Short mmCIF file of C-alpha atoms and ligand atoms in Angstrom, two decimals:
data_model
loop_
_atom_site.label_atom_id
_atom_site.label_comp_id
_atom_site.label_asym_id
_atom_site.label_seq_id
_atom_site.Cartn_x
_atom_site.Cartn_y
_atom_site.Cartn_z
CA UNK H 1 0.00 0.00 0.00
CA UNK H 2 1.45 3.34 -1.00
CA UNK H 3 1.83 6.10 1.48
CA UNK H 4 -0.93 8.11 -0.15
CA UNK H 5 -3.33 5.19 0.06
CA UNK H 6 -2.56 4.76 3.75
CA UNK H 7 -3.36 8.43 4.39
CA UNK H 8 -6.63 8.24 2.43
CA UNK H 9 -7.68 5.12 4.26
CA UNK H 10 -6.94 6.64 7.62
CA UNK H 11 -8.91 9.78 6.81
CA UNK H 12 -11.87 7.71 5.64
CA UNK H 13 -11.85 5.66 8.81
CA UNK H 14 -11.50 8.79 10.87
CA UNK H 15 -14.73 10.08 9.33
CA UNK H 16 -16.42 6.76 9.93
CA UNK H 17 -15.25 6.91 13.53
CA UNK H 18 -16.58 10.46 13.92
CA UNK H 19 -20.01 9.62 12.58
CA UNK H 20 -20.40 6.50 14.71
CA UNK H 21 -19.16 8.15 17.90
CA UNK H 22 -21.39 11.21 17.58
CA UNK H 23 -24.42 9.03 16.96
CA UNK H 24 -23.67 6.76 19.91
CA UNK H 25 -23.20 9.65 22.34
CA UNK H 26 -26.33 11.39 21.18
CA UNK H 27 -28.41 8.25 21.51
CA UNK H 28 -27.13 7.14 24.89
CA UNK H 29 -30.17 6.95 27.17
CA UNK H 30 -28.52 6.15 30.46
CA UNK H 31 -25.18 6.42 32.18
CA UNK H 32 -24.19 2.79 31.56
CA UNK H 33 -24.76 3.01 27.81
CA UNK H 34 -22.82 6.24 27.64
CA UNK H 35 -19.90 4.78 29.56
CA UNK H 36 -19.80 1.73 27.27
CA UNK H 37 -19.71 4.05 24.24
CA UNK H 38 -16.98 6.12 25.83
CA UNK H 39 -14.81 3.05 26.36
CA UNK H 40 -15.45 1.87 22.83
CA UNK H 41 -14.70 5.15 21.09
CA UNK H 42 -12.43 7.09 23.44
CA UNK H 43 -11.00 4.38 25.74
CA UNK H 44 -7.32 5.06 26.62
CA UNK H 45 -6.15 1.53 26.02
CA UNK H 46 -8.12 -0.04 23.26
CA UNK H 47 -10.52 2.64 22.21
CA UNK H 48 -11.14 3.15 18.53
CA UNK H 49 -9.62 6.61 18.52
CA UNK H 50 -6.53 5.31 20.31
CA UNK H 51 -6.02 2.81 17.52
CA UNK H 52 -6.41 5.50 14.88
CA UNK H 53 -3.89 7.63 16.75
CA UNK H 54 -1.37 4.78 16.72
CA UNK H 55 -1.69 4.51 12.95
CA UNK H 56 -1.36 8.26 12.67
CA UNK H 57 1.88 8.18 14.63
CA UNK H 58 3.25 5.52 12.26
CA UNK H 59 2.82 7.83 9.25
CA UNK H 60 5.82 9.55 7.78
CA UNK H 61 6.13 13.26 8.38
CA UNK H 62 4.37 14.24 5.17
CA UNK H 63 1.33 12.08 5.96
CA UNK H 64 1.15 13.44 9.51
CA UNK H 65 1.04 16.94 8.13
CA UNK H 66 -1.87 16.02 5.86
CA UNK H 67 -3.90 14.22 8.50
CA UNK H 68 -3.03 16.27 11.61
CA UNK H 69 -5.65 19.01 11.41
CA UNK H 70 -8.40 16.53 10.71
CA UNK H 71 -7.36 14.40 13.70
CA UNK H 72 -7.49 17.39 16.00
CA UNK H 73 -10.88 18.40 14.66
CA UNK H 74 -12.42 14.96 15.11
CA UNK H 75 -10.94 14.54 18.59
CA UNK H 76 -12.45 17.77 19.89
CA UNK H 77 -15.80 17.20 18.20
CA UNK H 78 -16.21 13.74 19.62
CA UNK H 79 -15.08 14.77 23.10
CA UNK H 80 -17.54 17.62 23.01
CA UNK H 81 -20.36 15.29 22.02
CA UNK H 82 -19.46 13.06 24.94
CA UNK H 83 -19.51 15.97 27.42
CA UNK H 84 -22.86 17.08 26.12
CA UNK H 85 -24.34 13.64 26.52
CA UNK H 86 -22.99 13.44 30.03
CA UNK H 87 -24.53 16.80 30.97
CA UNK H 88 -27.86 15.84 29.47
CA UNK H 89 -28.07 12.61 31.45
CA UNK H 90 -27.10 14.33 34.70
CA UNK H 91 -29.73 16.97 34.19
CA UNK H 92 -32.39 14.37 33.48
CA UNK H 93 -31.47 12.48 36.63
CA UNK H 94 -31.64 15.64 38.74
CA UNK H 95 -35.23 16.23 37.55
CA UNK H 96 -36.15 12.79 38.70
CA UNK H 97 -37.48 11.55 35.45
CA UNK H 98 -36.41 9.96 32.27
CA UNK H 99 -34.01 11.92 30.12
CA UNK H 100 -35.19 13.68 27.02
CA UNK H 101 -33.48 11.45 24.51
CA UNK H 102 -35.20 8.48 26.04
CA UNK H 103 -38.57 10.18 26.13
CA UNK H 104 -41.28 7.62 25.79
CA UNK H 105 -43.79 8.60 23.19
CA UNK H 106 -47.04 7.21 24.54
CA UNK H 107 -49.10 10.22 23.72
CA UNK H 108 -49.39 10.13 19.99
CA UNK H 109 -53.16 9.87 19.86
CA UNK H 110 -54.02 11.62 23.10
CA UNK H 111 -54.94 15.22 22.91
CA UNK H 112 -55.58 17.56 25.74
CA UNK H 113 -57.01 21.01 25.26
CA UNK H 114 -56.47 20.69 21.55
CA UNK H 115 -52.71 20.13 21.67
CA UNK H 116 -50.94 16.82 21.75
CA UNK H 117 -49.32 16.32 25.12
CA UNK H 118 -45.71 15.39 24.58
CA UNK H 119 -44.29 15.85 28.03
CA UNK H 120 -41.04 13.98 28.43
CA UNK H 121 -42.07 12.28 31.63
CA UNK H 122 -45.03 10.16 30.72
CA UNK H 123 -45.80 9.03 34.25
CA UNK H 124 -46.33 12.66 35.38
CA UNK H 125 -49.73 12.79 33.73
CA UNK H 126 -52.27 10.03 34.14
CA UNK H 127 -54.78 10.46 31.36
CA UNK H 128 -57.14 7.91 32.82
CA UNK H 129 -57.97 9.91 35.97
CA UNK H 130 -61.41 11.55 35.60
CA UNK H 131 -61.32 15.36 35.32
CA UNK H 132 -62.33 17.66 38.12
CA UNK H 133 -66.02 18.32 37.91
CA UNK H 134 -67.00 21.98 37.74
CA UNK H 135 -69.88 22.41 40.13
CA UNK H 136 -72.82 24.35 38.84
CA UNK H 137 -74.05 27.16 41.02
CA UNK H 138 -77.72 27.95 41.57
CA UNK H 139 -79.56 31.22 41.44
CA UNK H 140 -80.30 32.88 44.75
CA UNK H 141 -83.87 32.12 45.88
CA UNK H 142 -84.69 35.82 45.79
CA UNK H 143 -83.44 36.03 42.21
CA UNK H 144 -85.76 33.13 41.32
CA UNK H 145 -88.63 34.89 43.02
CA UNK H 146 -87.95 38.23 41.34
CA UNK H 147 -87.74 36.59 37.92
CA UNK H 148 -91.03 34.84 38.53
CA UNK H 149 -92.75 38.02 39.73
CA UNK H 150 -91.60 39.77 36.58
CA UNK H 151 -92.99 36.92 34.47
CA UNK H 152 -96.36 36.85 36.22
CA UNK H 153 -96.91 40.60 36.11
CA UNK H 154 -95.63 40.63 32.56
CA UNK H 155 -98.48 38.30 31.63
CA UNK H 156 -100.85 40.72 33.37
CA UNK H 157 -99.53 43.52 31.16
CA UNK H 158 -97.14 45.25 33.58
CA UNK H 159 -93.81 46.65 32.40
CA UNK H 160 -90.70 46.59 34.55
CA UNK H 161 -89.50 50.01 35.75
CA UNK H 162 -86.46 50.97 37.76
CA UNK H 163 -85.18 53.72 40.01
CA UNK H 164 -82.11 54.56 42.11
CA UNK H 165 -81.45 53.23 45.59
CA UNK H 166 -79.99 56.57 46.68
CA UNK H 167 -82.95 58.91 46.63
CA UNK H 168 -83.83 62.52 47.39
CA UNK H 169 -86.57 63.56 49.80
CA UNK H 170 -88.86 64.60 46.97
CA UNK H 171 -89.15 61.11 45.48
CA UNK H 172 -89.02 59.21 48.76
CA UNK H 173 -91.42 61.48 50.70
CA UNK H 174 -92.73 64.80 49.43
CA UNK H 175 -94.19 63.76 46.09
CA UNK H 176 -95.71 60.77 47.87
CA UNK H 177 -97.69 63.15 50.07
CA UNK H 178 -95.59 62.44 53.16
CA UNK H 179 -95.24 65.80 54.92
CA UNK H 180 -92.09 66.85 56.85
CA UNK H 181 -93.65 66.19 60.25
CA UNK H 182 -94.65 62.64 59.34
CA UNK H 183 -93.01 60.01 61.58
CA UNK H 184 -91.84 58.03 58.53
CA UNK H 185 -89.37 60.85 57.85
CA UNK H 186 -87.70 60.58 61.24
CA UNK H 187 -83.92 60.48 60.60
CA UNK H 188 -83.70 57.62 63.11
CA UNK H 189 -85.98 55.51 60.93
CA UNK H 190 -84.06 56.13 57.72
CA UNK H 191 -80.55 55.81 56.35
CA UNK H 192 -79.76 59.42 55.53
CA UNK H 193 -76.51 59.96 53.63
CA UNK H 194 -76.68 63.73 54.00
CA UNK H 195 -79.52 66.13 54.90
CA UNK H 196 -81.13 65.76 51.46
CA UNK H 197 -80.37 62.23 50.34
CA UNK H 198 -81.12 58.81 51.80
CA UNK H 199 -81.22 55.12 50.89
CA UNK H 200 -84.78 54.69 49.69
CA UNK H 201 -87.08 53.26 52.34
CA UNK H 202 -89.68 52.07 49.83
CA UNK H 203 -90.02 51.34 46.12
CA UNK H 204 -92.95 53.79 45.90
CA UNK H 205 -90.25 56.24 44.77
CA UNK H 206 -90.36 54.59 41.35
CA UNK H 207 -94.05 55.48 40.97
CA UNK H 208 -93.05 59.15 41.07
CA UNK H 209 -90.09 58.72 38.74
CA UNK H 210 -92.22 56.91 36.13
CA UNK H 211 -95.13 59.36 36.29
CA UNK H 212 -92.77 62.33 36.05
CA UNK H 213 -91.52 61.17 32.67
CA UNK H 214 -94.58 59.49 31.20
CA UNK H 215 -98.24 60.31 30.56
CA UNK H 216 -101.02 57.80 31.38
CA UNK H 217 -101.78 55.03 30.81
CA UNK H 218 -99.12 53.69 33.17
CA UNK H 219 -98.87 50.04 34.05
CA UNK H 220 -95.58 49.19 35.74
CA UNK H 221 -93.96 47.16 38.45
CA UNK H 222 -90.66 48.01 40.14
CA UNK H 223 -88.65 45.50 42.13
CA UNK H 224 -85.65 46.33 44.22
CA UNK H 225 -83.91 46.88 47.52
CA UNK H 226 -85.16 49.17 50.25
CA UNK H 227 -83.42 50.14 53.49
CA UNK H 228 -84.65 50.71 57.03
CA UNK H 229 -82.67 50.68 60.27
CA UNK H 230 -84.48 47.70 61.78
CA UNK H 231 -83.05 45.40 64.43
CA UNK H 232 -82.40 42.06 62.75
CA UNK H 233 -84.55 39.10 63.74
CA UNK H 234 -86.36 36.27 61.96
CA UNK H 235 -88.68 38.69 60.15
CA UNK H 236 -86.74 41.96 60.02
CA UNK H 237 -83.61 42.99 58.18
CA UNK H 238 -82.24 46.47 57.49
CA UNK H 239 -82.28 45.77 53.76
CA UNK H 240 -84.97 43.87 51.96
CA UNK H 241 -86.85 43.84 48.65
CA UNK H 242 -90.20 45.20 47.62
CA UNK H 243 -92.30 44.83 44.53
CA UNK H 244 -94.22 47.98 43.69
CA UNK H 245 -97.11 48.16 41.26
CA UNK H 246 -98.82 51.14 39.67
CA UNK H 247 -101.71 51.26 37.26
CA UNK H 248 -103.03 54.64 36.12
CA UNK H 249 -105.67 55.20 33.47
CA UNK H 250 -109.21 56.45 33.15
CA UNK H 251 -111.77 54.56 35.23
CA UNK H 252 -109.39 52.40 37.24
CA UNK H 253 -111.09 51.14 40.42
CA UNK H 254 -110.38 49.21 43.61
CA UNK H 255 -111.98 46.18 41.97
CA UNK H 256 -109.18 46.15 39.39
CA UNK H 257 -106.66 46.25 42.20
CA UNK H 258 -108.18 43.32 44.00
CA UNK H 259 -108.48 41.28 40.84
CA UNK H 260 -104.89 41.88 39.80
CA UNK H 261 -103.58 40.98 43.26
CA UNK H 262 -105.69 37.84 43.44
CA UNK H 263 -104.57 36.70 40.02
CA UNK H 264 -101.00 37.36 40.95
CA UNK H 265 -101.30 35.52 44.29
CA UNK H 266 -102.88 32.49 42.66
CA UNK H 267 -100.25 32.39 39.95
CA UNK H 268 -97.42 32.58 42.46
CA UNK H 269 -98.76 30.55 45.37
CA UNK H 270 -101.42 28.32 43.86
CA UNK H 271 -105.15 28.38 43.12
CA UNK H 272 -106.16 27.91 46.76
CA UNK H 273 -104.81 31.25 47.86
CA UNK H 274 -107.34 33.66 49.30
CA UNK H 275 -106.85 37.38 49.46
CA UNK H 276 -108.33 39.96 51.78
CA UNK H 277 -108.18 43.74 52.16
CA UNK H 278 -108.18 45.47 55.53
CA UNK H 279 -108.75 49.22 55.76
CA UNK H 280 -105.54 51.07 56.50
CA UNK H 281 -103.73 54.32 55.89
CA UNK H 282 -100.91 55.38 53.62
CA UNK H 283 -100.22 59.03 52.76
CA UNK H 284 -100.03 58.24 49.03
CA UNK H 285 -103.27 56.27 48.67
CA UNK H 286 -106.90 57.01 49.42
CA UNK H 287 -108.54 54.71 50.31
CA UNK H 288 -105.70 52.49 51.57
CA UNK H 289 -105.70 48.80 52.45
CA UNK H 290 -103.44 46.15 53.94
CA UNK H 291 -103.23 43.09 51.74
CA UNK H 292 -103.42 39.71 53.50
CA UNK H 293 -103.20 36.29 51.96
CA UNK H 294 -104.08 32.86 53.22
CA UNK H 295 -103.76 29.48 51.56
CA UNK H 296 -104.84 27.34 54.44
CA UNK H 297 -108.32 26.53 53.12
CA UNK H 298 -109.64 25.61 56.55
CA UNK H 299 -109.37 29.21 57.59
CA UNK H 300 -105.89 29.25 59.04
CA UNK H 301 -103.64 32.26 59.47
CA UNK H 302 -103.70 35.29 57.31
CA UNK H 303 -100.34 36.68 56.38
CA UNK H 304 -99.84 40.35 55.71
CA UNK H 305 -98.01 40.84 52.45
CA UNK H 306 -98.04 44.62 52.06
CA UNK H 307 -100.08 47.70 51.39
CA UNK H 308 -102.14 49.03 48.53
CA UNK H 309 -104.78 51.55 47.61
CA UNK H 310 -106.06 54.10 45.12
CA UNK H 311 -103.47 56.73 44.25
CA UNK H 312 -104.04 59.88 46.30
CA UNK H 313 -105.00 63.00 44.23
CA UNK H 314 -102.10 64.86 45.84
CA UNK H 315 -99.65 62.39 44.31
CA UNK H 316 -101.17 62.96 40.87
CA UNK H 317 -100.86 66.73 41.38
CA UNK H 318 -97.19 66.35 42.37
CA UNK H 319 -96.40 64.73 39.02
CA UNK H 320 -98.73 66.91 36.93
CA UNK H 321 -101.52 64.40 36.29
CA UNK H 322 -105.13 65.65 36.46
CA UNK H 323 -106.87 63.77 39.33
CA UNK H 324 -110.25 64.59 37.77
CA UNK H 325 -109.32 62.74 34.61
CA UNK H 326 -107.28 59.81 35.89
CA UNK H 327 -107.51 57.30 38.68
CA UNK H 328 -105.07 54.57 39.57
CA UNK H 329 -104.14 51.91 42.02
CA UNK H 330 -100.81 51.12 43.62
CA UNK H 331 -99.42 48.36 45.80
CA UNK H 332 -96.21 47.46 47.55
CA UNK H 333 -95.42 43.90 48.70
CA UNK H 334 -92.47 42.33 50.48
CA UNK H 335 -90.49 40.04 48.18
CA UNK H 336 -88.77 38.12 50.99
CA UNK H 337 -92.12 37.44 52.57
CA UNK H 338 -93.52 36.01 49.35
CA UNK H 339 -90.47 33.85 48.85
CA UNK H 340 -90.49 32.65 52.47
CA UNK H 341 -94.16 31.70 52.24
CA UNK H 342 -93.67 29.86 49.03
CA UNK H 343 -90.68 27.82 50.19
CA UNK H 344 -91.36 27.48 53.90
CA UNK H 345 -88.35 29.58 54.91
CA UNK H 346 -88.71 30.75 58.49
CA UNK H 347 -85.87 33.20 58.95
CA UNK H 348 -85.21 36.19 56.69
CA UNK H 349 -81.56 36.26 57.75
CA UNK H 350 -80.92 33.05 55.79
CA UNK H 351 -81.17 35.06 52.57
CA UNK H 352 -78.15 37.16 53.44
CA UNK H 353 -75.76 34.81 55.18
CA UNK H 354 -74.42 33.25 51.96
CA UNK H 355 -74.49 29.81 53.49
CA UNK H 356 -74.28 27.42 50.51
CA UNK H 357 -76.04 24.68 52.46
CA UNK H 358 -79.09 26.92 52.36
CA UNK H 359 -78.59 28.45 48.92
CA UNK H 360 -77.94 25.24 46.99
CA UNK H 361 -81.40 23.93 47.84
CA UNK H 362 -82.98 26.28 45.32
N1 LIG A 401 -94.56 51.86 50.43
C1 LIG A 401 -95.31 51.13 51.42
C2 LIG A 401 -94.37 50.56 52.47
O1 LIG A 401 -93.20 50.48 52.21
C3 LIG A 401 -96.07 49.99 50.79
C4 LIG A 401 -97.16 50.51 49.93
C5 LIG A 401 -98.43 50.75 50.44
C6 LIG A 401 -96.92 50.75 48.60
C7 LIG A 401 -99.43 51.22 49.66
C8 LIG A 401 -97.96 51.23 47.79
C9 LIG A 401 -99.19 51.44 48.34
O2 LIG A 401 -97.79 51.47 46.51
O3 LIG A 401 -100.20 51.90 47.53
O4 LIG A 401 -94.81 50.20 53.51
#
């Protein structure tokens, strides 16, 4: 074999060595495999590179000069590949899982959230465990009640109106014919924010707001919170809800009022409900009545649900309606009371404690 042939052969084998060594180091999936590859390719005694080096040394000077640079290049490349493989395996071990190069690929067909899950450590994610169930909430019983009241009165032709919870004295008192000396205006019985504004104590305020911006006929309900500084007990709370109704047109009478309230009561509480009016007084109605309901057919207790009456002429004057031309009825009922009756709830405070054991029953 000529000298040139020997050099060519050595260079070819050097390349073969390089390719095989790089591949082995890259593939090594654990420390033992890597060590075996190291011994085979870079071993000091009988490693492949050692053998190539011996042949290199046997070359005459000219051949050494030709092959030298390539030898150096291959040596550093292969050593570098070994170091890299070593670092990779150490890192994988520190993370307590299988190394990247050995990543199992069990997830080909499994998709999660639209993307294939290709986490290196297959055992970290058990796809067979059932997902966490998202628990559905329920509407608050008062929300149910309010929605139902809106539906029932909607069928009776009443529109839903709204007004602010922070009110002025005009809408909460004066326009409703409640004079300054009236006990209902006592600052101790109201939540005044400043001398002229308070948290509304009744939804009758919305009657005024609607009539101020609209001509008859008016047929509205308003449902919302009202505030009174009551001591809390099973039937009193300093914030509660009222449903207000107002119907103004020509020739409206007390008979219409009673019919509407009876129809409402029977729709909400059942056909056995009876309704009764007791004479009463409210500054904004004349005549005025208390509305009681009973659905114990054998003549059990009557429960007071609120007040009602024919709109007082002074209220019409306050909003610019002619009391000679129009008449109307109005009513105001407690929403909590209706809801409590319907569901057999005995303590108003349950509505506001946010106890899920109570709330999730509805
Ligand atoms: N606003 C009254 C209250 O809070 C309830 C009421 C009585 C409303 C008679 C009315 C009504 O509209 O006509 O006690």
